[in-house]
Amino acid sequence: MSDRVPILRIGENLLVSIQIDLDDQTVMNLQEDLAAQVVKYGARGVVIDITAAEIVDSFVGRMLSTIASVSRLLDAETVVVGMRPAVAITLVELGLSLGGVRTALNLEQGLAILAKRASAGAAGR
Amino acid sequence: MTGAVQLLATGISAEQDVFALRRDGRAVAEIVGLDPQDQIRLATALSEFGRDRIGCADATCRFSLRAEPAAILEVALRWSGGPAPAAETLLSMRRLVRELDQEIGCRRGRIILRYPVAVPLEDFAAAAERVTEALSMGVAASREEDLRAQTRDLIVALEEARAHGEELKLLNEELEQTNSGVMALYAELSSELEQTNIGVVALHAELEDKTRRLREASEAKTRFWANVSHELRGPLNSVIGLSRLLADAPPEELGEAQRQQVELIASSGATLRTLVDELLDVAKAEAGQLIPQPAPVDLGLLLAELEAVMRPAVPNPGVALVFPEPAGLPALVTDETMLTRILRNLVGNSLKFTESGHVRIEVAVSGSDRDRIEIGVEDTGIGIPEQEQARIFEEFYQVRGPHQRGKAGTGLGLPYARRLAELLGGSLTLESAPGRGTRMTVSLPAPAAGAAADTPATVPCLVCADDDPAFAAVFRPTLTRLAERVIELRDGADLLATVRREGADAVVVDLDMPIVDGYEAVRLLAESEDLAAVPVVVVTGFALADVDMARLGHARAVLAKESVDASRLARALGLAPLDEGAS
């Protein structure tokens, strides 16, 4: 039950695709692994795909926020993609807005956001 | 129509239970036909509740279907043995669930969630059964899945444990290998050490062998010298004798020139014989054939004789040969012949290499206990360079240089002198600086204190008390050898008065006397303050075994009349030993 969520590297970005219903331990492992990988590869962006997650309760929601904050400290932007409508509604009803976490409808748009940011950053230099 | 149908009941104690509860809630909601959003809401609400209640002693969740007033899904959450749920949790649940009743006590509580379901009331029982059936299958399947996952986890853990064990085994093997390596190294080192040891032992044996051979060679050399010099002396004596004879031939047989040549032959022969004699002496000393025969030596006389011999040998009128005053020289017990040879060698050597200035002989007593007598021979000659100073005591070694010109020598004088000094229990040392001169010092042991010199051979006045005139007459010559003045008494009665009056230096008493006997006389002498220091010797005709020694503690000695003689008496009185033969 303490499975690890695979983390894939696509260029400067890391992709986390959650394919199972998240339990608490898995989420905590994910936070540690992701931080380590961001540092290891010098990633500039992280995409977390929660398409498969049916239930996001307050704990998991807070963990997503935490992951985003940690990644930002490590100079990587986090985008959560593929949230189901029911999950979104539940999160709002719970009073959680995932503050500080960028969201996108799907993986494609999430990567586009990161690419835009990267080019903006490069142009800014 | 029954009021309620139990669907499912689960307990909450660990984190996994929250996950299971969430999933069960979702499954129940789906089977009873709640819309998808409500399914998620219920699952999320259960998740929030379950996480909040993990620490409780007992928490349960019970799902049931109720038929009145309308068909509803009721979820009853109960707990005991824990604090009330956090306000935040309750708020979240309220937001997610439309109908919620709560009864929260101090240590226990109950929350009821209600959802209306689309189950027709008239067919409630059948519908409920369907739901139960579906649920049991689904839940059972998911439970089985959980079990399988747990088994998987267990297998993984076992595998890990096994791998760990393997690793340990590997480490152990490595350690064992290291250990054997260390052992091998140790063995190698000890074998090396052993070999070195064997080498050292062999070296030691070799050294010993070398030492033995050296000693043998040295002995052979000495033997060779002794033999050769001995053999040389014979023909040499003939040459000297014959040349003398020839020189004494009448003038008509030998021209003046020939006579001079013959005299040269004679004197050269004499020089040669001196050298050969020296060689023989050294050889004898080396071979240990010279044994010193110590006797009291009058150093003044010895030096006077030496002066008589050496004076003519002074080569240059500019050199003063200075001897010490004969009076006050310390007494010496040593071998006179050897000491003379040593000094003759040293003085001769000094004279040989001194062009001007002086050669001075000095005598001094030294040592912390005044136990050494040093005889120094000091010259103002050419001196000896420091690097040569150790070598001049080697046989046949001579300092090279122009000073050698016209000076005969074998290079044996100094080694011989040192060898003799060592035989006499002394030493020969050297201080020298080139151009300033040389000082050779012979250091000899002084005779044991009290044996000679400082103690006189006689006392000025001796008082003897003995009632036997015959013995006194026999004894008188003995006493006169020890004292300049002898006063004889016939009894101990006026002994003290006489000793005091005459200022006697020694007292000899008989034991058996008519008025005051020897015991009493000794006691009186011991008790009188002024006379207690005068030495007393008892001479008795009694057998010594019969004498009461305890009463004669003050006496220096108790001697028997039949065996007493001058030397015993002298020793008893603390006088210098008598030179037998002298009167």
XYZ file of C-alpha atoms in Angstrom:
708
model
C 0.000 0.000 0.000
C 3.009 2.217 0.434
C 3.520 2.357 -3.321
C 5.713 4.979 -4.851
C 4.338 7.221 -7.521
C 6.628 7.228 -10.579
C 8.199 10.570 -11.484
C 9.072 11.099 -15.186
C 11.428 13.683 -16.610
C 10.457 15.600 -19.750
C 13.171 18.089 -20.599
C 13.323 20.633 -17.800
C 10.063 19.453 -16.306
C 9.066 16.586 -14.079
C 5.803 14.778 -14.648
C 3.978 13.011 -11.856
C 1.066 10.967 -13.009
C -1.119 9.720 -10.186
C -2.846 6.581 -11.393
C -4.251 5.294 -8.117
C -6.398 6.544 -5.334
C -4.004 8.402 -3.070
C -3.531 7.338 0.513
C -1.703 9.455 3.057
C 1.628 7.613 3.033
C 1.863 7.702 -0.756
C 1.316 11.454 -0.771
C 4.020 11.997 1.808
C 6.451 9.805 -0.110
C 5.624 11.752 -3.228
C 6.511 15.009 -1.536
C 9.963 13.745 -0.528
C 10.737 12.055 -3.837
C 9.676 15.047 -5.846
C 11.808 17.484 -3.882
C 14.818 15.198 -4.305
C 14.280 14.833 -8.039
C 13.814 18.581 -8.552
C 17.176 19.163 -6.979
C 18.799 16.226 -8.774
C 17.737 17.273 -12.271
C 17.535 20.987 -11.693
C 13.932 20.897 -12.909
C 12.183 24.182 -13.665
C 8.636 22.826 -13.630
C 6.526 20.074 -12.086
C 3.266 18.759 -13.527
C 1.078 16.697 -11.246
C -1.616 14.819 -13.103
C -4.471 13.849 -10.769
C -6.814 12.545 -13.435
C -7.129 9.203 -11.678
C -7.674 10.635 -8.230
C -11.350 10.364 -7.320
C -11.157 11.659 -3.832
C -9.076 14.614 -2.714
C -9.763 15.348 0.909
C -8.375 18.190 2.997
C -5.185 16.284 3.825
C -4.314 15.500 0.208
C -5.262 19.042 -0.820
C -2.966 20.512 1.776
C -0.178 18.174 0.670
C -0.558 19.403 -2.912
C -0.186 22.964 -1.660
C 2.875 21.982 0.325
C 4.452 20.254 -2.667
C 3.921 23.393 -4.735
C 5.493 25.606 -2.048
C 8.503 23.333 -1.639
C 9.054 23.176 -5.387
C 8.843 26.941 -5.637
C 11.570 27.277 -3.038
C 13.618 24.960 -5.232
C 12.913 27.228 -8.220
C 10.337 25.003 -9.914
C 6.760 25.943 -10.772
C 4.045 23.399 -10.004
C 0.953 22.873 -12.133
C -1.797 20.460 -11.112
C -3.676 19.135 -14.090
C -6.604 16.813 -14.835
C -8.730 17.568 -11.800
C -12.151 15.937 -12.031
C -15.172 18.214 -11.679
C -16.449 16.262 -8.679
C -13.077 16.669 -6.991
C -13.017 20.377 -7.753
C -16.507 20.815 -6.333
C -15.644 18.848 -3.228
C -12.486 20.899 -2.704
C -14.428 24.126 -2.935
C -17.099 22.787 -0.588
C -14.360 21.818 1.822
C -13.149 25.416 1.691
C -9.841 24.495 0.063
C -8.816 26.554 -2.943
C -5.312 25.084 -3.377
C -3.834 28.540 -2.958
C -0.484 28.960 -4.632
C -1.024 25.961 -6.869
C -1.433 26.633 -10.541
C -3.959 24.413 -12.249
C -4.646 23.489 -15.834
C -7.344 21.406 -17.452
C -5.040 18.795 -18.914
C -1.450 17.764 -19.317
C -1.006 19.574 -22.593
C -2.120 22.921 -21.236
C -0.054 22.388 -18.094
C 3.112 21.878 -20.124
C 2.231 24.905 -22.233
C 2.026 27.067 -19.113
C 5.464 25.895 -18.015
C 6.943 26.421 -21.476
C 5.590 29.969 -21.555
C 7.052 30.705 -18.177
C 10.409 29.277 -19.199
C 10.565 31.396 -22.350
C 9.436 34.464 -20.412
C 12.176 33.808 -17.888
C 14.762 33.387 -20.655
C 13.589 36.580 -22.384
C 13.691 38.420 -19.073
C 17.332 37.570 -18.735
C -41.615 -4.058 6.020
C -38.602 -3.770 8.253
C -37.426 -0.352 9.416
C -33.742 -0.704 8.643
C -31.293 -2.950 6.797
C -27.725 -3.192 7.993
C -25.327 -2.896 5.095
C -21.794 -2.695 6.411
C -19.843 -1.956 9.577
C -16.150 -1.117 9.828
C -13.831 -0.100 12.606
C -11.287 2.715 12.435
C -7.968 2.305 14.183
C -5.149 2.806 11.668
C -4.426 4.926 8.626
C -5.253 2.107 6.230
C -8.671 1.880 7.825
C -9.349 5.465 6.755
C -8.501 4.533 3.226
C -10.738 1.445 3.415
C -13.568 3.446 4.991
C -13.370 5.982 2.227
C -13.500 3.270 -0.393
C -16.327 1.409 1.335
C -18.321 4.625 1.622
C -17.834 5.275 -2.028
C -18.907 1.725 -2.954
C -21.994 1.862 -0.753
C -22.967 5.249 -2.160
C -22.575 3.948 -5.678
C -24.584 0.798 -5.082
C -27.467 2.565 -3.356
C -27.606 4.860 -6.368
C -26.343 8.230 -5.108
C -25.281 10.600 -7.838
C -21.497 10.742 -8.520
C -20.979 14.090 -6.781
C -22.636 12.788 -3.647
C -20.522 9.651 -3.823
C -17.395 11.806 -3.734
C -18.846 14.004 -1.024
C -19.680 11.082 1.221
C -16.274 9.467 0.661
C -14.499 12.737 1.346
C -16.560 13.383 4.480
C -15.788 9.881 5.757
C -12.130 10.454 4.972
C -12.088 13.663 6.988
C -13.883 11.985 9.894
C -11.765 8.862 9.786
C -8.485 10.814 9.871
C -9.736 12.844 12.791
C -10.708 9.710 14.764
C -7.586 7.589 14.300
C -6.388 8.230 17.852
C -9.641 7.066 19.489
C -9.826 3.902 21.544
C -12.859 2.699 19.634
C -14.416 4.213 16.494
C -16.881 2.513 14.164
C -18.812 3.321 11.071
C -22.091 1.615 10.342
C -23.930 1.880 7.001
C -27.655 1.076 6.905
C -30.679 1.606 4.701
C -33.813 2.975 6.306
C -37.309 2.987 4.852
C -39.116 5.621 6.880
C -40.293 8.137 6.329
C -38.516 7.958 2.953
C -35.755 5.646 1.807
C -32.485 6.970 3.124
C -28.892 5.861 3.495
C -27.831 6.328 7.074
C -24.189 6.354 8.103
C -23.700 6.184 11.836
C -20.291 7.162 13.155
C -19.562 6.385 16.793
C -16.503 6.746 18.927
C -15.414 6.495 22.523
C -12.208 7.075 24.441
C -11.070 10.197 22.632
C -11.481 13.983 22.427
C -14.254 15.629 20.485
C -13.665 16.002 16.716
C -11.925 19.176 15.624
C -14.235 22.030 14.718
C -12.638 22.198 11.305
C -13.449 18.542 10.627
C -17.052 19.024 11.643
C -17.276 22.113 9.443
C -15.917 20.216 6.453
C -18.411 17.416 6.993
C -21.285 19.795 7.305
C -20.318 21.388 4.051
C -20.273 18.018 2.282
C -23.335 16.359 3.766
C -26.841 17.740 3.594
C -28.243 16.108 6.690
C -26.136 15.586 9.712
C -27.008 14.938 13.350
C -24.422 15.030 16.030
C -24.287 14.115 19.696
C -20.915 14.857 21.107
C -20.179 13.975 24.717
C -17.137 14.297 26.839
C -15.352 11.077 25.897
C -17.749 9.649 23.355
C -20.010 10.794 20.602
C -22.113 9.988 17.585
C -22.593 11.561 14.191
C -25.341 10.441 11.833
C -25.190 11.266 8.134
C -28.320 10.858 6.003
C -28.714 10.769 2.236
C -32.054 10.252 0.502
C -31.813 7.352 -1.940
C -33.948 6.437 -4.924
C -35.196 3.107 -3.611
C -38.954 2.512 -4.032
C -40.558 2.016 -0.623
C -42.944 -0.715 -1.750
C -40.101 -2.820 -2.994
C -37.714 -1.804 -0.204
C -36.926 -5.235 1.158
C -36.026 -6.709 -2.210
C -34.026 -3.648 -3.177
C -32.178 -3.726 0.133
C -31.286 -7.354 -0.417
C -29.930 -6.527 -3.867
C -27.854 -3.773 -2.433
C -26.481 -6.018 0.302
C -25.599 -8.689 -2.211
C -23.821 -6.335 -4.550
C -22.052 -4.729 -1.689
C -20.815 -7.983 -0.186
C -19.321 -8.957 -3.551
C -17.693 -5.632 -4.208
C -16.451 -5.138 -0.685
C -15.247 -8.713 -0.504
C -13.365 -8.187 -3.753
C -11.773 -5.021 -2.467
C -10.989 -6.679 0.886
C -9.326 -9.512 -0.973
C -7.382 -6.944 -2.931
C -6.259 -5.379 0.337
C -5.160 -8.736 1.652
C -3.242 -9.419 -1.507
C -1.527 -6.076 -1.245
C -0.653 -6.797 2.337
C 0.793 -10.142 1.301
C 2.773 -8.390 -1.383
C 4.105 -5.971 1.159
C 4.984 -8.831 3.443
C 6.813 -10.614 0.633
C 8.701 -7.447 -0.176
C 9.623 -7.017 3.471
C 10.750 -10.633 3.639
C 12.772 -10.162 0.478
C 14.377 -7.098 1.969
C 15.178 -8.995 5.131
C 16.690 -11.784 3.077
C 18.759 -9.300 1.049
C 19.870 -7.750 4.296
C 20.939 -11.151 5.550
C 22.819 -11.776 2.306
C 24.562 -8.475 2.678
C 25.504 -9.323 6.238
C 26.826 -12.656 5.097
C 28.840 -10.953 2.401
C 30.234 -8.484 4.887
C 31.068 -11.321 7.206
C 32.929 -13.109 4.449
C 34.789 -9.946 3.604
C 35.687 -9.524 7.222
C 36.873 -13.107 7.364
C 39.039 -12.523 4.332
C 40.504 -9.388 5.870
C 41.108 -11.359 9.010
C 42.946 -14.112 7.174
C 44.924 -11.415 5.363
C 45.937 -9.917 8.672
C 46.883 -13.352 9.958
C 48.981 -13.971 6.860
C 50.680 -10.611 7.289
C 51.345 -11.412 10.909
C 52.823 -14.797 10.014
C 54.968 -13.182 7.337
C 56.200 -10.534 9.744
C 57.025 -13.023 12.454
C 58.865 -15.265 10.033
C 60.810 -12.226 8.815
C 61.608 -11.320 12.378
C 62.749 -14.852 13.031
C 65.035 -14.726 10.045
C 66.478 -11.417 11.194
C 66.972 -12.987 14.569
C 68.841 -15.907 13.064
C 70.952 -13.426 11.146
C 71.764 -11.539 14.323
C 72.747 -14.732 16.085
C 74.966 -15.700 13.177
C 76.514 -12.231 13.175
C 77.114 -12.524 16.884
C 78.870 -15.852 16.441
C 80.945 -14.396 13.633
C 81.931 -11.463 15.820
C 82.949 -13.807 18.588
C 85.007 -15.804 16.162
C 86.694 -12.623 14.924
C 87.451 -11.575 18.487
C 89.010 -14.936 19.209
C 91.132 -14.744 16.064
C 92.230 -11.225 16.914
C 93.272 -12.360 20.353
C 95.182 -15.245 18.876
C 96.906 -12.953 16.406
C 97.852 -10.590 19.197
C 99.272 -13.449 21.225
C 101.213 -14.707 18.232
C 102.634 -11.232 17.698
C 103.752 -11.004 21.295
C 105.319 -14.431 21.116
C 107.068 -13.434 17.923
C 108.472 -10.297 19.498
C 109.716 -12.115 22.545
C 111.407 -14.807 20.506
C 112.926 -12.438 17.989
C 114.276 -10.013 20.570
C 115.619 -12.881 22.569
C 117.385 -14.314 19.531
C 118.712 -10.885 18.586
C 120.314 -10.284 21.920
C 122.750 -13.111 21.655
C 124.572 -12.001 18.496
C 124.241 -8.377 19.552
C 126.033 -9.031 22.838
C 128.817 -10.698 20.868
C 129.106 -7.672 18.594
C 129.276 -5.284 21.516
C 131.706 -7.391 23.508
C 133.983 -8.036 20.577
C 134.024 -4.428 19.479
C 134.984 -3.423 23.041
C 137.775 -5.935 22.966
C 138.865 -4.583 19.639
C 138.801 -1.010 20.894
C 141.010 -1.995 23.794
C 143.618 -3.402 21.440
C 147.092 -1.847 21.673
C 147.542 1.376 19.688
C 150.098 -0.152 17.336
C 147.539 -2.694 16.107
C 144.746 -0.211 15.485
C 144.958 3.160 13.836
C 143.115 6.166 15.316
C 140.532 6.112 12.547
C 139.842 2.412 13.024
C 139.528 2.852 16.761
C 136.874 5.538 16.267
C 135.028 3.279 13.864
C 135.149 0.402 16.321
C 133.856 2.679 19.076
C 131.014 3.713 16.788
C 130.235 0.049 16.218
C 130.193 -0.479 20.003
C 127.934 2.483 20.720
C 125.567 1.615 17.859
C 125.445 -1.910 19.169
C 124.601 -0.608 22.652
C 121.794 1.536 21.230
C 120.493 -1.432 19.320
C 120.544 -3.552 22.458
C 118.564 -0.910 24.355
C 115.930 -1.010 21.639
C 115.812 -4.780 21.666
C 115.541 -4.772 25.457
C 112.642 -2.370 25.238
C 110.975 -4.613 22.715
C 111.451 -7.593 24.976
C 110.043 -5.680 27.938
C 106.936 -4.697 26.027
C 106.495 -8.243 24.809
C 106.780 -9.530 28.373
C 104.314 -6.947 29.612
C 101.903 -7.855 26.829
C 102.205 -11.520 27.578
C 101.411 -10.834 31.216
C 104.753 -12.202 32.314
C 105.544 -9.088 34.294
C 104.068 -9.394 37.744
C 104.391 -6.358 39.975
C 105.884 -6.965 43.373
C 104.697 -4.134 45.564
C 106.800 -2.981 48.461
C 107.089 0.296 50.361
C 108.960 2.696 48.121
C 110.942 5.711 49.215
C 109.897 8.084 46.469
C 112.606 10.623 47.328
C 115.305 8.004 46.931
C 113.765 6.738 43.719
C 113.657 10.223 42.213
C 117.235 10.924 43.324
C 118.442 7.797 41.546
C 116.437 8.753 38.497
C 117.954 12.202 38.524
C 121.439 10.684 38.701
C 120.706 8.541 35.679
C 118.932 11.189 33.600
C 121.060 14.199 34.368
C 123.794 13.173 31.924
C 121.168 12.539 29.285
C 120.100 16.185 29.162
C 121.042 16.956 25.579
C 120.946 20.677 25.696
C 122.292 22.997 28.403
C 119.252 25.226 27.808
C 116.951 22.637 29.288
C 116.498 22.592 33.066
C 115.719 19.228 34.607
C 113.758 19.979 37.765
C 113.067 17.367 40.460
C 110.933 17.955 43.551
C 112.345 18.352 47.042
C 112.837 14.840 48.509
C 111.364 15.843 51.875
C 107.628 15.529 52.378
C 106.997 13.196 49.498
C 104.079 10.802 50.100
C 104.730 7.177 50.905
C 104.074 4.687 48.180
C 103.662 0.937 48.006
C 104.367 -0.262 44.496
C 106.861 -2.096 42.321
C 109.949 0.085 42.411
C 111.544 -1.307 39.260
C 108.456 -0.760 37.165
C 107.880 2.766 38.465
C 111.511 3.610 37.712
C 111.114 2.321 34.153
C 107.957 4.305 33.639
C 109.528 7.524 34.872
C 112.746 6.903 32.955
C 110.746 6.486 29.779
C 108.703 9.618 30.367
C 111.627 11.803 31.381
C 113.730 10.436 28.528
C 110.943 11.145 26.104
C 110.498 14.680 27.367
C 114.217 15.404 27.213
C 114.337 14.049 23.683
C 111.785 16.502 22.346
C 112.569 19.583 24.402
C 114.920 22.120 22.876
C 114.695 24.713 25.603
C 112.837 25.477 28.816
C 112.470 22.792 31.371
C 111.460 19.237 32.136
C 109.856 19.199 35.541
C 108.865 16.258 37.720
C 106.097 16.916 40.230
C 104.451 14.748 42.865
C 100.960 15.378 44.220
C 98.296 13.553 46.180
C 94.852 13.691 44.585
C 91.495 11.977 44.583
C 88.460 12.608 46.754
C 89.889 10.400 49.516
C 93.468 11.386 48.796
C 93.743 7.847 47.446
C 95.791 8.630 44.321
C 99.399 9.718 43.977
C 100.146 11.557 40.798
C 103.628 11.922 39.399
C 103.699 14.437 36.601
C 106.411 14.927 34.012
C 106.003 18.300 32.367
C 108.074 19.672 29.538
C 108.171 22.724 27.343
C 108.864 20.710 24.242
C 107.256 20.535 20.854
C 104.034 18.997 22.108
C 101.810 16.499 20.412
C 99.010 17.412 18.002
C 95.576 16.508 19.306
C 94.763 14.071 16.515
C 97.921 12.112 17.365
C 97.401 11.994 21.106
C 95.404 8.781 21.094
C 97.767 7.062 18.712
C 101.059 7.651 20.465
C 100.123 4.945 22.934
C 100.051 2.462 20.089
C 103.117 0.348 19.668
C 105.620 1.512 17.072
C 103.698 4.692 16.441
C 105.737 7.852 16.168
C 104.583 11.341 15.362
C 106.033 12.201 11.961
C 107.917 15.411 11.555
C 111.288 17.145 11.491
C 111.702 16.703 15.247
C 112.461 13.026 14.630
C 115.674 13.799 12.905
C 118.636 12.379 14.726
C 116.514 10.852 17.492
C 116.611 7.118 17.845
C 113.478 5.379 19.045
C 111.262 2.414 18.482
C 107.966 3.967 19.339
C 107.660 1.547 22.196
C 108.439 3.826 25.157
C 105.013 5.294 25.805
C 102.970 2.133 25.203
C 105.337 0.316 27.519
C 105.041 2.993 30.198
C 101.282 2.922 29.999
C 101.206 -0.864 30.138
C 103.381 -0.817 33.270
C 101.253 1.884 34.898
C 98.184 -0.258 34.307
C 99.952 -3.298 35.763
C 100.578 -1.217 38.888
C 96.865 -0.476 39.169
C 97.310 3.050 37.897
C 97.033 4.976 34.672
C 99.077 7.163 32.377
C 97.429 10.234 30.910
C 98.561 12.973 28.620
C 97.848 16.654 28.112
C 99.568 18.393 25.299
C 99.394 21.274 22.902
C 101.743 21.594 19.936
C 104.443 24.162 20.646
C 103.509 24.526 24.321
C 104.724 21.267 25.704
C 103.435 18.035 27.137
C 102.395 16.892 30.541
C 102.341 13.156 31.247
C 100.750 12.082 34.494
C 101.220 8.732 36.165
C 98.438 8.137 38.627
C 99.026 5.361 41.156
C 96.901 4.139 44.050
C 98.023 5.460 47.398
C 98.669 2.862 50.088
C 95.746 2.092 52.368
C 95.379 4.630 55.149
C 97.105 3.772 58.381
C 99.455 1.277 56.808
C 102.409 3.516 56.370
C 104.029 6.905 56.268
C 101.763 9.035 58.460
C 101.980 6.559 61.325
C 105.367 6.563 63.004
C 107.337 3.392 63.494
C 108.114 4.192 67.128
C 106.627 6.020 70.083
C 108.667 8.438 72.183
C 107.841 6.832 75.547
C 106.466 3.463 76.553
C 105.621 2.234 80.045
C 105.721 -1.493 80.758
C 104.440 -3.079 83.950
C 105.434 -6.680 84.671
C 106.404 -8.382 87.895
C 108.500 -11.080 86.216
C 112.076 -9.746 85.870
C 113.140 -12.690 83.681
C 110.462 -11.992 81.087
C 111.109 -8.259 81.313
C 114.733 -8.865 80.458
C 113.806 -10.996 77.459
C 111.119 -8.526 76.413
C 113.271 -5.426 76.735
C 114.954 -5.539 73.277
C 111.565 -5.905 71.664
C 110.279 -2.842 73.477
C 113.298 -0.744 72.657
C 112.688 -1.308 68.977
C 109.263 0.277 69.342
C 109.977 3.106 71.736
C 112.734 5.622 72.147
C 112.376 5.452 75.916
C 111.138 2.469 77.890
C 110.134 2.698 81.538
C 109.755 -0.578 83.410
C 107.592 -1.072 86.507
C 107.152 -4.106 88.710
C 103.555 -3.480 89.623
C 100.392 -1.738 88.473
C 100.168 0.346 91.646
C 102.082 3.386 90.456
C 101.363 2.803 86.781
C 98.935 5.708 86.395
C 101.203 8.147 88.178
C 104.157 7.104 86.056
C 102.253 7.320 82.780
C 100.982 10.741 83.707
C 104.340 11.972 84.916
C 106.310 10.696 81.942
C 103.654 11.563 79.372
C 103.852 8.035 78.035
C 102.475 7.273 74.585
C 101.870 3.552 75.082
C 101.326 1.121 77.935
C 102.078 -2.592 78.101
C 100.789 -4.435 81.191
C 100.973 -7.936 82.582
C 97.810 -9.391 84.094
C 99.164 -11.231 87.112
C 100.790 -8.663 89.411
C 100.970 -8.632 93.234
C 99.292 -5.353 94.278
C 97.344 -3.908 91.408
C 96.877 -6.499 88.711
C 96.451 -5.931 84.992
C 92.613 -5.977 85.083
C 92.583 -3.199 87.660
C 95.268 -1.216 85.848
C 93.312 -1.341 82.568
C 90.160 -0.261 84.368
C 91.922 2.649 86.052
C 93.434 3.777 82.749
C 90.044 3.573 81.048
C 88.373 5.627 83.779
C 90.963 8.399 83.988
C 89.999 11.198 81.668
C 93.467 12.288 80.661
C 94.885 8.831 80.075
C 91.981 7.071 78.345
C 93.459 7.851 74.904
C 96.779 6.136 75.650
C 96.868 2.773 73.879
C 97.114 -0.220 76.208
C 98.261 -3.723 75.298
C 97.968 -6.613 77.686
C 100.758 -9.226 77.561
C 100.039 -12.253 79.707
C 101.405 -15.662 80.556
C 97.879 -17.052 80.999
C 96.333 -19.094 78.272
C 94.214 -16.656 76.261
C 91.143 -18.843 76.769
C 91.378 -18.229 80.538
C 91.534 -14.448 80.261
C 88.373 -12.512 81.168
C 88.193 -10.473 77.999
C 85.078 -8.619 79.132
C 87.118 -6.784 81.766
C 89.815 -5.803 79.290
C 87.590 -3.965 76.778
C 89.744 -0.867 76.982
C 92.924 -2.681 75.911
C 93.911 -2.568 72.269
C 94.909 -6.221 72.290
C 95.624 -9.150 74.565
C 98.785 -11.026 73.546
C 100.308 -14.250 74.850
C 103.830 -14.033 76.261
C 105.118 -17.051 74.371
C 104.175 -15.650 70.939
C 104.558 -11.904 71.327
C 107.120 -10.198 69.081
C 107.912 -6.712 67.909
C 105.743 -6.689 64.777
C 102.648 -7.957 66.642
C 103.136 -5.422 69.347
C 103.657 -2.663 66.789
C 100.433 -3.631 64.994
C 98.572 -3.731 68.298
C 99.832 -0.268 69.207
C 98.910 1.121 65.805
C 102.485 1.715 64.675
C 103.835 1.386 61.161
C 104.734 -2.196 60.262
C 108.311 -2.979 61.051
C 110.777 -3.352 58.269
C 112.092 -6.760 59.133
C 115.836 -6.903 59.148
C 116.217 -3.297 60.160
C 116.739 -2.739 63.841
